Amino acid sequence: MATRKKSAEQEVSVEDKLKSLYKLQSYLSEIDRIKTLRGELPLEVADLDDEIAGLGTRINNFELELKQLDENTKLQKGKIETSKTKIEKYNKQLENVRNSKEYDHLSKEIEFETLEIELSEKHIREYAQEAASIKEQIEAANELLKDKTSDLEHKKQELDDIVSETKAQEEKIREKAKKTEATIEPRLLTAFKRIRKNARNGLGVVPIQRGACGGCFNKIPPQKQMDIKLGKKIIVCEYCGRIMIDPEMAGISEK
Ligand SMILES: [Zn+2]
């Protein structure tokens, strides 16, 4: 039994190998087409997700700044209260002043605290201005966030629709591709996948078209064309490295 199986494996002709590869190529190309249908949408959704997260962080930072300004304002108000209390105390002391030196000293203290109050009030005004500007920026960021969120919802919906429309179709093709892959010897499959990965159009196996490679359209020497037609060995294009197959073998008619 085992020997029979082995000999059967050895009997897989190059032609059959090429046919399997070409079949696999068609399935993979179909999947590529479905992915093209989805286009840039997955990327756009990911970008919007990032942007929305960024806006959230920005708004959060603004709010922290507002909180800090609020705390600073409270601090300055506290200082004003302290200065006012001091001034009140000095004014009372002024009523019982005993000499001009004491009077001068108290007057200077009152003047100093008055200046301190003015300075604090100036700070409070600055904080209020800063807070107003931050609030404006928060508002703008929130507006942008709203737009981006609704953009994201639309794009997600669009993507979901396309994915669900094509999902069943794609899974069916993937299943077929998997089955076909299982019939191809690993070494050849690996080589094919490598060629496909490096090819811009995702084609690893191409039929000859009017004596040229169907991948890069470079002319193929007549002897090579004959060899490809015979299908006795796997031949790659000397320009692009793609595996070439006779159109008839691939089951397509050459136009
Ligand atoms: Zn080529």
PDB file of C-alpha atoms and ligand atoms in Angstrom:
ATOM      1  CA  MET A   1       0.000   0.000   0.000  1.00  0.00           C
ATOM      2  CA  ALA A   2       2.699   2.440   1.063  1.00  0.00           C
ATOM      3  CA  THR A   3       4.863   1.750  -1.940  1.00  0.00           C
ATOM      4  CA  ARG A   4       1.929   2.179  -4.247  1.00  0.00           C
ATOM      5  CA  LYS A   5       1.123   5.504  -2.683  1.00  0.00           C
ATOM      6  CA  LYS A   6       4.732   6.577  -3.041  1.00  0.00           C
ATOM      7  CA  SER A   7       4.896   5.670  -6.671  1.00  0.00           C
ATOM      8  CA  ALA A   8       1.644   7.498  -7.275  1.00  0.00           C
ATOM      9  CA  GLU A   9       3.203  10.620  -5.773  1.00  0.00           C
ATOM     10  CA  GLN A  10       6.196  10.268  -8.018  1.00  0.00           C
ATOM     11  CA  GLU A  11       3.944   9.978 -10.988  1.00  0.00           C
ATOM     12  CA  VAL A  12       2.536  13.490 -10.584  1.00  0.00           C
ATOM     13  CA  SER A  13       3.560  15.023 -13.870  1.00  0.00           C
ATOM     14  CA  VAL A  14       4.987  18.484 -14.238  1.00  0.00           C
ATOM     15  CA  GLU A  15       1.922  19.309 -16.267  1.00  0.00           C
ATOM     16  CA  ASP A  16      -0.357  18.406 -13.360  1.00  0.00           C
ATOM     17  CA  LYS A  17       1.813  20.368 -10.986  1.00  0.00           C
ATOM     18  CA  LEU A  18       1.541  23.399 -13.231  1.00  0.00           C
ATOM     19  CA  LYS A  19      -2.205  22.955 -13.552  1.00  0.00           C
ATOM     20  CA  SER A  20      -2.585  22.797  -9.754  1.00  0.00           C
ATOM     21  CA  LEU A  21      -0.413  25.866  -9.332  1.00  0.00           C
ATOM     22  CA  TYR A  22      -2.435  27.751 -11.907  1.00  0.00           C
ATOM     23  CA  LYS A  23      -5.671  26.725 -10.186  1.00  0.00           C
ATOM     24  CA  LEU A  24      -4.292  27.935  -6.870  1.00  0.00           C
ATOM     25  CA  GLN A  25      -3.203  31.152  -8.536  1.00  0.00           C
ATOM     26  CA  SER A  26      -6.752  31.779  -9.809  1.00  0.00           C
ATOM     27  CA  TYR A  27      -8.229  31.283  -6.341  1.00  0.00           C
ATOM     28  CA  LEU A  28      -5.676  33.578  -4.749  1.00  0.00           C
ATOM     29  CA  SER A  29      -6.273  36.208  -7.434  1.00  0.00           C
ATOM     30  CA  GLU A  30      -9.998  36.061  -6.704  1.00  0.00           C
ATOM     31  CA  ILE A  31      -9.287  36.666  -3.014  1.00  0.00           C
ATOM     32  CA  ASP A  32      -7.028  39.568  -4.019  1.00  0.00           C
ATOM     33  CA  ARG A  33      -9.905  41.038  -6.026  1.00  0.00           C
ATOM     34  CA  ILE A  34     -12.206  40.834  -3.010  1.00  0.00           C
ATOM     35  CA  LYS A  35      -9.584  42.583  -0.907  1.00  0.00           C
ATOM     36  CA  THR A  36      -9.348  45.312  -3.547  1.00  0.00           C
ATOM     37  CA  LEU A  37     -13.098  45.796  -3.201  1.00  0.00           C
ATOM     38  CA  ARG A  38     -12.546  46.615   0.478  1.00  0.00           C
ATOM     39  CA  GLY A  39      -9.801  48.911  -0.723  1.00  0.00           C
ATOM     40  CA  GLU A  40      -8.489  51.491   1.663  1.00  0.00           C
ATOM     41  CA  LEU A  41     -11.401  51.185   4.058  1.00  0.00           C
ATOM     42  CA  PRO A  42      -9.655  49.031   6.695  1.00  0.00           C
ATOM     43  CA  LEU A  43      -6.750  51.493   6.733  1.00  0.00           C
ATOM     44  CA  GLU A  44      -9.090  54.484   6.922  1.00  0.00           C
ATOM     45  CA  VAL A  45     -10.928  52.922   9.844  1.00  0.00           C
ATOM     46  CA  ALA A  46      -7.650  52.280  11.673  1.00  0.00           C
ATOM     47  CA  ASP A  47      -6.487  55.861  11.008  1.00  0.00           C
ATOM     48  CA  LEU A  48      -9.743  57.314  12.329  1.00  0.00           C
ATOM     49  CA  ASP A  49      -9.491  55.126  15.424  1.00  0.00           C
ATOM     50  CA  ASP A  50      -6.020  56.540  16.068  1.00  0.00           C
ATOM     51  CA  GLU A  51      -7.156  60.115  15.454  1.00  0.00           C
ATOM     52  CA  ILE A  52     -10.092  59.743  17.834  1.00  0.00           C
ATOM     53  CA  ALA A  53      -7.864  58.296  20.544  1.00  0.00           C
ATOM     54  CA  GLY A  54      -5.464  61.229  20.013  1.00  0.00           C
ATOM     55  CA  LEU A  55      -8.261  63.773  20.327  1.00  0.00           C
ATOM     56  CA  GLY A  56      -9.414  62.116  23.541  1.00  0.00           C
ATOM     57  CA  THR A  57      -5.917  62.467  25.004  1.00  0.00           C
ATOM     58  CA  ARG A  58      -5.778  66.103  23.900  1.00  0.00           C
ATOM     59  CA  ILE A  59      -9.103  66.942  25.536  1.00  0.00           C
ATOM     60  CA  ASN A  60      -7.976  65.132  28.663  1.00  0.00           C
ATOM     61  CA  ASN A  61      -4.793  67.204  28.817  1.00  0.00           C
ATOM     62  CA  PHE A  62      -6.751  70.428  28.354  1.00  0.00           C
ATOM     63  CA  GLU A  63      -9.005  69.479  31.222  1.00  0.00           C
ATOM     64  CA  LEU A  64      -6.002  68.801  33.449  1.00  0.00           C
ATOM     65  CA  GLU A  65      -4.689  72.267  32.553  1.00  0.00           C
ATOM     66  CA  LEU A  66      -8.055  73.798  33.461  1.00  0.00           C
ATOM     67  CA  LYS A  67      -7.971  72.026  36.808  1.00  0.00           C
ATOM     68  CA  GLN A  68      -4.473  73.347  37.462  1.00  0.00           C
ATOM     69  CA  LEU A  69      -5.582  76.913  36.594  1.00  0.00           C
ATOM     70  CA  ASP A  70      -8.521  76.542  38.946  1.00  0.00           C
ATOM     71  CA  GLU A  71      -6.196  75.446  41.745  1.00  0.00           C
ATOM     72  CA  ASN A  72      -3.833  78.331  41.015  1.00  0.00           C
ATOM     73  CA  THR A  73      -6.769  80.760  41.148  1.00  0.00           C
ATOM     74  CA  LYS A  74      -7.845  79.379  44.521  1.00  0.00           C
ATOM     75  CA  LEU A  75      -4.296  79.783  45.788  1.00  0.00           C
ATOM     76  CA  GLN A  76      -4.206  83.439  44.702  1.00  0.00           C
ATOM     77  CA  LYS A  77      -7.621  84.077  46.272  1.00  0.00           C
ATOM     78  CA  GLY A  78      -6.312  82.603  49.521  1.00  0.00           C
ATOM     79  CA  LYS A  79      -3.319  84.941  49.347  1.00  0.00           C
ATOM     80  CA  ILE A  80      -5.655  87.911  48.808  1.00  0.00           C
ATOM     81  CA  GLU A  81      -7.647  86.929  51.909  1.00  0.00           C
ATOM     82  CA  THR A  82      -4.450  86.653  53.953  1.00  0.00           C
ATOM     83  CA  SER A  83      -3.292  90.077  52.758  1.00  0.00           C
ATOM     84  CA  LYS A  84      -6.693  91.606  53.527  1.00  0.00           C
ATOM     85  CA  THR A  85      -6.606  90.192  57.056  1.00  0.00           C
ATOM     86  CA  LYS A  86      -3.112  91.608  57.501  1.00  0.00           C
ATOM     87  CA  ILE A  87      -4.200  95.034  56.234  1.00  0.00           C
ATOM     88  CA  GLU A  88      -7.160  95.012  58.621  1.00  0.00           C
ATOM     89  CA  LYS A  89      -4.802  94.198  61.473  1.00  0.00           C
ATOM     90  CA  TYR A  90      -2.353  96.940  60.477  1.00  0.00           C
ATOM     91  CA  ASN A  91      -5.188  99.476  60.191  1.00  0.00           C
ATOM     92  CA  LYS A  92      -6.249  98.659  63.753  1.00  0.00           C
ATOM     93  CA  GLN A  93      -2.659  99.021  64.909  1.00  0.00           C
ATOM     94  CA  LEU A  94      -2.503 102.385  63.144  1.00  0.00           C
ATOM     95  CA  GLU A  95      -5.258 103.665  65.457  1.00  0.00           C
ATOM     96  CA  ASN A  96      -2.962 103.145  68.431  1.00  0.00           C
ATOM     97  CA  VAL A  97       0.284 104.159  66.818  1.00  0.00           C
ATOM     98  CA  ARG A  98       2.794 105.640  69.272  1.00  0.00           C
ATOM     99  CA  ASN A  99       5.361 107.263  66.988  1.00  0.00           C
ATOM    100  CA  SER A 100       6.039 108.173  63.387  1.00  0.00           C
ATOM    101  CA  LYS A 101       8.509 105.305  62.949  1.00  0.00           C
ATOM    102  CA  GLU A 102       5.816 102.843  63.859  1.00  0.00           C
ATOM    103  CA  TYR A 103       3.387 104.693  61.597  1.00  0.00           C
ATOM    104  CA  ASP A 104       5.813 104.510  58.654  1.00  0.00           C
ATOM    105  CA  HIS A 105       6.444 100.843  59.264  1.00  0.00           C
ATOM    106  CA  LEU A 106       2.727 100.007  59.310  1.00  0.00           C
ATOM    107  CA  SER A 107       2.050 102.164  56.241  1.00  0.00           C
ATOM    108  CA  LYS A 108       4.783 100.347  54.357  1.00  0.00           C
ATOM    109  CA  GLU A 109       3.331  96.989  55.347  1.00  0.00           C
ATOM    110  CA  ILE A 110      -0.122  98.055  54.170  1.00  0.00           C
ATOM    111  CA  GLU A 111       1.331  99.284  50.899  1.00  0.00           C
ATOM    112  CA  PHE A 112       3.186  96.003  50.419  1.00  0.00           C
ATOM    113  CA  GLU A 113       0.082  93.891  51.078  1.00  0.00           C
ATOM    114  CA  THR A 114      -1.981  96.115  48.748  1.00  0.00           C
ATOM    115  CA  LEU A 115       0.552  95.491  46.008  1.00  0.00           C
ATOM    116  CA  GLU A 116       0.440  91.783  46.795  1.00  0.00           C
ATOM    117  CA  ILE A 117      -3.358  91.838  46.339  1.00  0.00           C
ATOM    118  CA  GLU A 118      -3.000  93.641  43.009  1.00  0.00           C
ATOM    119  CA  LEU A 119      -0.453  91.108  41.846  1.00  0.00           C
ATOM    120  CA  SER A 120      -2.725  88.211  42.814  1.00  0.00           C
ATOM    121  CA  GLU A 121      -5.655  89.837  41.037  1.00  0.00           C
ATOM    122  CA  LYS A 122      -3.496  90.217  37.936  1.00  0.00           C
ATOM    123  CA  HIS A 123      -2.621  86.507  38.103  1.00  0.00           C
ATOM    124  CA  ILE A 124      -6.276  85.589  38.510  1.00  0.00           C
ATOM    125  CA  ARG A 125      -7.177  87.619  35.410  1.00  0.00           C
ATOM    126  CA  GLU A 126      -4.407  85.875  33.452  1.00  0.00           C
ATOM    127  CA  TYR A 127      -5.612  82.455  34.599  1.00  0.00           C
ATOM    128  CA  ALA A 128      -9.150  83.335  33.538  1.00  0.00           C
ATOM    129  CA  GLN A 129      -7.914  84.358  30.091  1.00  0.00           C
ATOM    130  CA  GLU A 130      -5.911  81.164  29.750  1.00  0.00           C
ATOM    131  CA  ALA A 131      -8.894  79.090  30.884  1.00  0.00           C
ATOM    132  CA  ALA A 132     -11.154  80.779  28.335  1.00  0.00           C
ATOM    133  CA  SER A 133      -8.712  79.985  25.545  1.00  0.00           C
ATOM    134  CA  ILE A 134      -8.397  76.364  26.713  1.00  0.00           C
ATOM    135  CA  LYS A 135     -12.178  76.040  26.873  1.00  0.00           C
ATOM    136  CA  GLU A 136     -12.364  77.244  23.275  1.00  0.00           C
ATOM    137  CA  GLN A 137      -9.802  74.645  22.272  1.00  0.00           C
ATOM    138  CA  ILE A 138     -11.724  71.939  24.124  1.00  0.00           C
ATOM    139  CA  GLU A 139     -14.852  72.965  22.284  1.00  0.00           C
ATOM    140  CA  ALA A 140     -13.070  72.802  18.914  1.00  0.00           C
ATOM    141  CA  ALA A 141     -11.564  69.409  19.781  1.00  0.00           C
ATOM    142  CA  ASN A 142     -14.977  68.126  20.845  1.00  0.00           C
ATOM    143  CA  GLU A 143     -16.475  69.331  17.575  1.00  0.00           C
ATOM    144  CA  LEU A 144     -13.725  67.549  15.634  1.00  0.00           C
ATOM    145  CA  LEU A 145     -14.209  64.456  17.770  1.00  0.00           C
ATOM    146  CA  LYS A 146     -17.900  64.456  16.930  1.00  0.00           C
ATOM    147  CA  ASP A 147     -17.159  64.683  13.191  1.00  0.00           C
ATOM    148  CA  LYS A 148     -14.496  61.990  13.296  1.00  0.00           C
ATOM    149  CA  THR A 149     -16.697  59.688  15.346  1.00  0.00           C
ATOM    150  CA  SER A 150     -19.524  59.957  12.860  1.00  0.00           C
ATOM    151  CA  ASP A 151     -17.003  59.469  10.013  1.00  0.00           C
ATOM    152  CA  LEU A 152     -15.757  56.359  11.739  1.00  0.00           C
ATOM    153  CA  GLU A 153     -19.258  54.994  12.201  1.00  0.00           C
ATOM    154  CA  HIS A 154     -20.000  55.451   8.503  1.00  0.00           C
ATOM    155  CA  LYS A 155     -16.742  53.896   7.377  1.00  0.00           C
ATOM    156  CA  LYS A 156     -17.141  50.977   9.798  1.00  0.00           C
ATOM    157  CA  GLN A 157     -20.650  50.376   8.525  1.00  0.00           C
ATOM    158  CA  GLU A 158     -19.438  50.515   4.928  1.00  0.00           C
ATOM    159  CA  LEU A 159     -16.631  48.096   5.692  1.00  0.00           C
ATOM    160  CA  ASP A 160     -18.966  45.755   7.601  1.00  0.00           C
ATOM    161  CA  ASP A 161     -21.341  45.724   4.632  1.00  0.00           C
ATOM    162  CA  ILE A 162     -18.610  44.908   2.149  1.00  0.00           C
ATOM    163  CA  VAL A 163     -17.073  42.306   4.433  1.00  0.00           C
ATOM    164  CA  SER A 164     -20.367  40.552   5.087  1.00  0.00           C
ATOM    165  CA  GLU A 165     -21.243  40.673   1.389  1.00  0.00           C
ATOM    166  CA  THR A 166     -17.982  39.075   0.389  1.00  0.00           C
ATOM    167  CA  LYS A 167     -17.187  37.002   3.462  1.00  0.00           C
ATOM    168  CA  ALA A 168     -19.017  33.813   2.482  1.00  0.00           C
ATOM    169  CA  GLN A 169     -17.617  34.077  -1.008  1.00  0.00           C
ATOM    170  CA  GLU A 170     -14.108  34.618   0.286  1.00  0.00           C
ATOM    171  CA  GLU A 171     -14.312  31.702   2.730  1.00  0.00           C
ATOM    172  CA  LYS A 172     -15.451  29.365  -0.029  1.00  0.00           C
ATOM    173  CA  ILE A 173     -12.519  30.376  -2.208  1.00  0.00           C
ATOM    174  CA  ARG A 174     -10.095  30.106   0.718  1.00  0.00           C
ATOM    175  CA  GLU A 175     -11.346  26.570   1.341  1.00  0.00           C
ATOM    176  CA  LYS A 176     -10.760  25.652  -2.311  1.00  0.00           C
ATOM    177  CA  ALA A 177      -7.328  27.265  -2.243  1.00  0.00           C
ATOM    178  CA  LYS A 178      -6.422  25.281   0.872  1.00  0.00           C
ATOM    179  CA  LYS A 179      -7.456  22.020  -0.752  1.00  0.00           C
ATOM    180  CA  THR A 180      -5.467  22.811  -3.865  1.00  0.00           C
ATOM    181  CA  GLU A 181      -2.446  23.823  -1.785  1.00  0.00           C
ATOM    182  CA  ALA A 182      -2.509  20.413  -0.096  1.00  0.00           C
ATOM    183  CA  THR A 183      -1.997  18.730  -3.477  1.00  0.00           C
ATOM    184  CA  ILE A 184       1.130  20.735  -4.273  1.00  0.00           C
ATOM    185  CA  GLU A 185       4.524  19.574  -3.044  1.00  0.00           C
ATOM    186  CA  PRO A 186       5.802  21.900  -0.261  1.00  0.00           C
ATOM    187  CA  ARG A 187       8.984  22.930  -2.058  1.00  0.00           C
ATOM    188  CA  LEU A 188       7.136  24.081  -5.151  1.00  0.00           C
ATOM    189  CA  LEU A 189       4.437  25.743  -3.057  1.00  0.00           C
ATOM    190  CA  THR A 190       7.039  27.711  -1.096  1.00  0.00           C
ATOM    191  CA  ALA A 191       8.746  28.797  -4.303  1.00  0.00           C
ATOM    192  CA  PHE A 192       5.403  29.840  -5.780  1.00  0.00           C
ATOM    193  CA  LYS A 193       4.460  31.835  -2.684  1.00  0.00           C
ATOM    194  CA  ARG A 194       7.803  33.595  -2.717  1.00  0.00           C
ATOM    195  CA  ILE A 195       7.415  34.544  -6.384  1.00  0.00           C
ATOM    196  CA  ARG A 196       3.863  35.715  -5.754  1.00  0.00           C
ATOM    197  CA  LYS A 197       4.905  37.826  -2.796  1.00  0.00           C
ATOM    198  CA  ASN A 198       7.552  39.600  -4.853  1.00  0.00           C
ATOM    199  CA  ALA A 199       5.257  40.139  -7.826  1.00  0.00           C
ATOM    200  CA  ARG A 200       3.430  43.432  -7.828  1.00  0.00           C
ATOM    201  CA  ASN A 201       0.231  41.982  -9.310  1.00  0.00           C
ATOM    202  CA  GLY A 202       0.330  38.924  -7.032  1.00  0.00           C
ATOM    203  CA  LEU A 203       0.817  36.559  -9.948  1.00  0.00           C
ATOM    204  CA  GLY A 204       3.245  33.674  -9.400  1.00  0.00           C
ATOM    205  CA  VAL A 205       2.172  31.585 -12.376  1.00  0.00           C
ATOM    206  CA  VAL A 206       1.427  33.241 -15.698  1.00  0.00           C
ATOM    207  CA  PRO A 207       0.336  31.893 -19.061  1.00  0.00           C
ATOM    208  CA  ILE A 208       2.373  32.804 -22.130  1.00  0.00           C
ATOM    209  CA  GLN A 209       0.729  35.520 -24.187  1.00  0.00           C
ATOM    210  CA  ARG A 210       1.767  35.895 -27.845  1.00  0.00           C
ATOM    211  CA  GLY A 211       5.188  34.510 -27.157  1.00  0.00           C
ATOM    212  CA  ALA A 212       5.752  36.742 -24.160  1.00  0.00           C
ATOM    213  CA  CYS A 213       5.670  36.241 -20.400  1.00  0.00           C
ATOM    214  CA  GLY A 214       2.141  36.999 -19.144  1.00  0.00           C
ATOM    215  CA  GLY A 215       3.613  38.695 -16.083  1.00  0.00           C
ATOM    216  CA  CYS A 216       6.222  41.106 -17.410  1.00  0.00           C
ATOM    217  CA  PHE A 217       5.505  40.805 -21.176  1.00  0.00           C
ATOM    218  CA  ASN A 218       9.109  40.185 -22.121  1.00  0.00           C
ATOM    219  CA  LYS A 219       9.617  37.973 -25.191  1.00  0.00           C
ATOM    220  CA  ILE A 220      10.396  34.321 -24.576  1.00  0.00           C
ATOM    221  CA  PRO A 221      12.913  32.592 -26.889  1.00  0.00           C
ATOM    222  CA  PRO A 222      11.238  30.049 -29.247  1.00  0.00           C
ATOM    223  CA  GLN A 223      13.050  27.056 -27.710  1.00  0.00           C
ATOM    224  CA  LYS A 224      11.776  28.004 -24.266  1.00  0.00           C
ATOM    225  CA  GLN A 225       8.271  28.466 -25.649  1.00  0.00           C
ATOM    226  CA  MET A 226       8.461  24.909 -26.968  1.00  0.00           C
ATOM    227  CA  ASP A 227       9.614  23.589 -23.601  1.00  0.00           C
ATOM    228  CA  ILE A 228       6.764  25.373 -21.863  1.00  0.00           C
ATOM    229  CA  LYS A 229       4.286  23.915 -24.324  1.00  0.00           C
ATOM    230  CA  LEU A 230       5.664  20.420 -23.682  1.00  0.00           C
ATOM    231  CA  GLY A 231       5.244  20.939 -19.922  1.00  0.00           C
ATOM    232  CA  LYS A 232       8.016  18.521 -18.967  1.00  0.00           C
ATOM    233  CA  LYS A 233       9.749  20.879 -16.577  1.00  0.00           C
ATOM    234  CA  ILE A 234       8.988  23.976 -14.584  1.00  0.00           C
ATOM    235  CA  ILE A 235      10.298  27.026 -16.392  1.00  0.00           C
ATOM    236  CA  VAL A 236      10.527  30.517 -14.904  1.00  0.00           C
ATOM    237  CA  CYS A 237      10.704  33.795 -16.766  1.00  0.00           C
ATOM    238  CA  GLU A 238      14.307  34.972 -16.912  1.00  0.00           C
ATOM    239  CA  TYR A 239      13.182  38.586 -16.433  1.00  0.00           C
ATOM    240  CA  CYS A 240      10.603  38.473 -13.641  1.00  0.00           C
ATOM    241  CA  GLY A 241      11.082  34.976 -12.207  1.00  0.00           C
ATOM    242  CA  ARG A 242       7.424  33.995 -12.574  1.00  0.00           C
ATOM    243  CA  ILE A 243       6.561  30.400 -13.394  1.00  0.00           C
ATOM    244  CA  MET A 244       5.230  30.158 -16.947  1.00  0.00           C
ATOM    245  CA  ILE A 245       2.471  27.902 -18.187  1.00  0.00           C
ATOM    246  CA  ASP A 246       1.111  27.079 -21.604  1.00  0.00           C
ATOM    247  CA  PRO A 247      -2.301  28.801 -22.041  1.00  0.00           C
ATOM    248  CA  GLU A 248      -3.952  25.622 -23.234  1.00  0.00           C
ATOM    249  CA  MET A 249      -2.666  23.804 -20.172  1.00  0.00           C
ATOM    250  CA  ALA A 250      -4.037  26.619 -18.014  1.00  0.00           C
ATOM    251  CA  GLY A 251      -7.390  26.118 -19.702  1.00  0.00           C
ATOM    252  CA  ILE A 252      -7.553  29.478 -21.399  1.00  0.00           C
ATOM    253  CA  SER A 253      -7.561  30.291 -25.074  1.00  0.00           C
ATOM    254  CA  GLU A 254      -4.884  32.631 -26.337  1.00  0.00           C
ATOM    255  CA  LYS A 255      -6.340  35.703 -27.913  1.00  0.00           C
TER     256      LYS A 255
HETATM  257 ZN    ZN B   1       8.247  37.626 -16.902  1.00  0.00          ZN
END
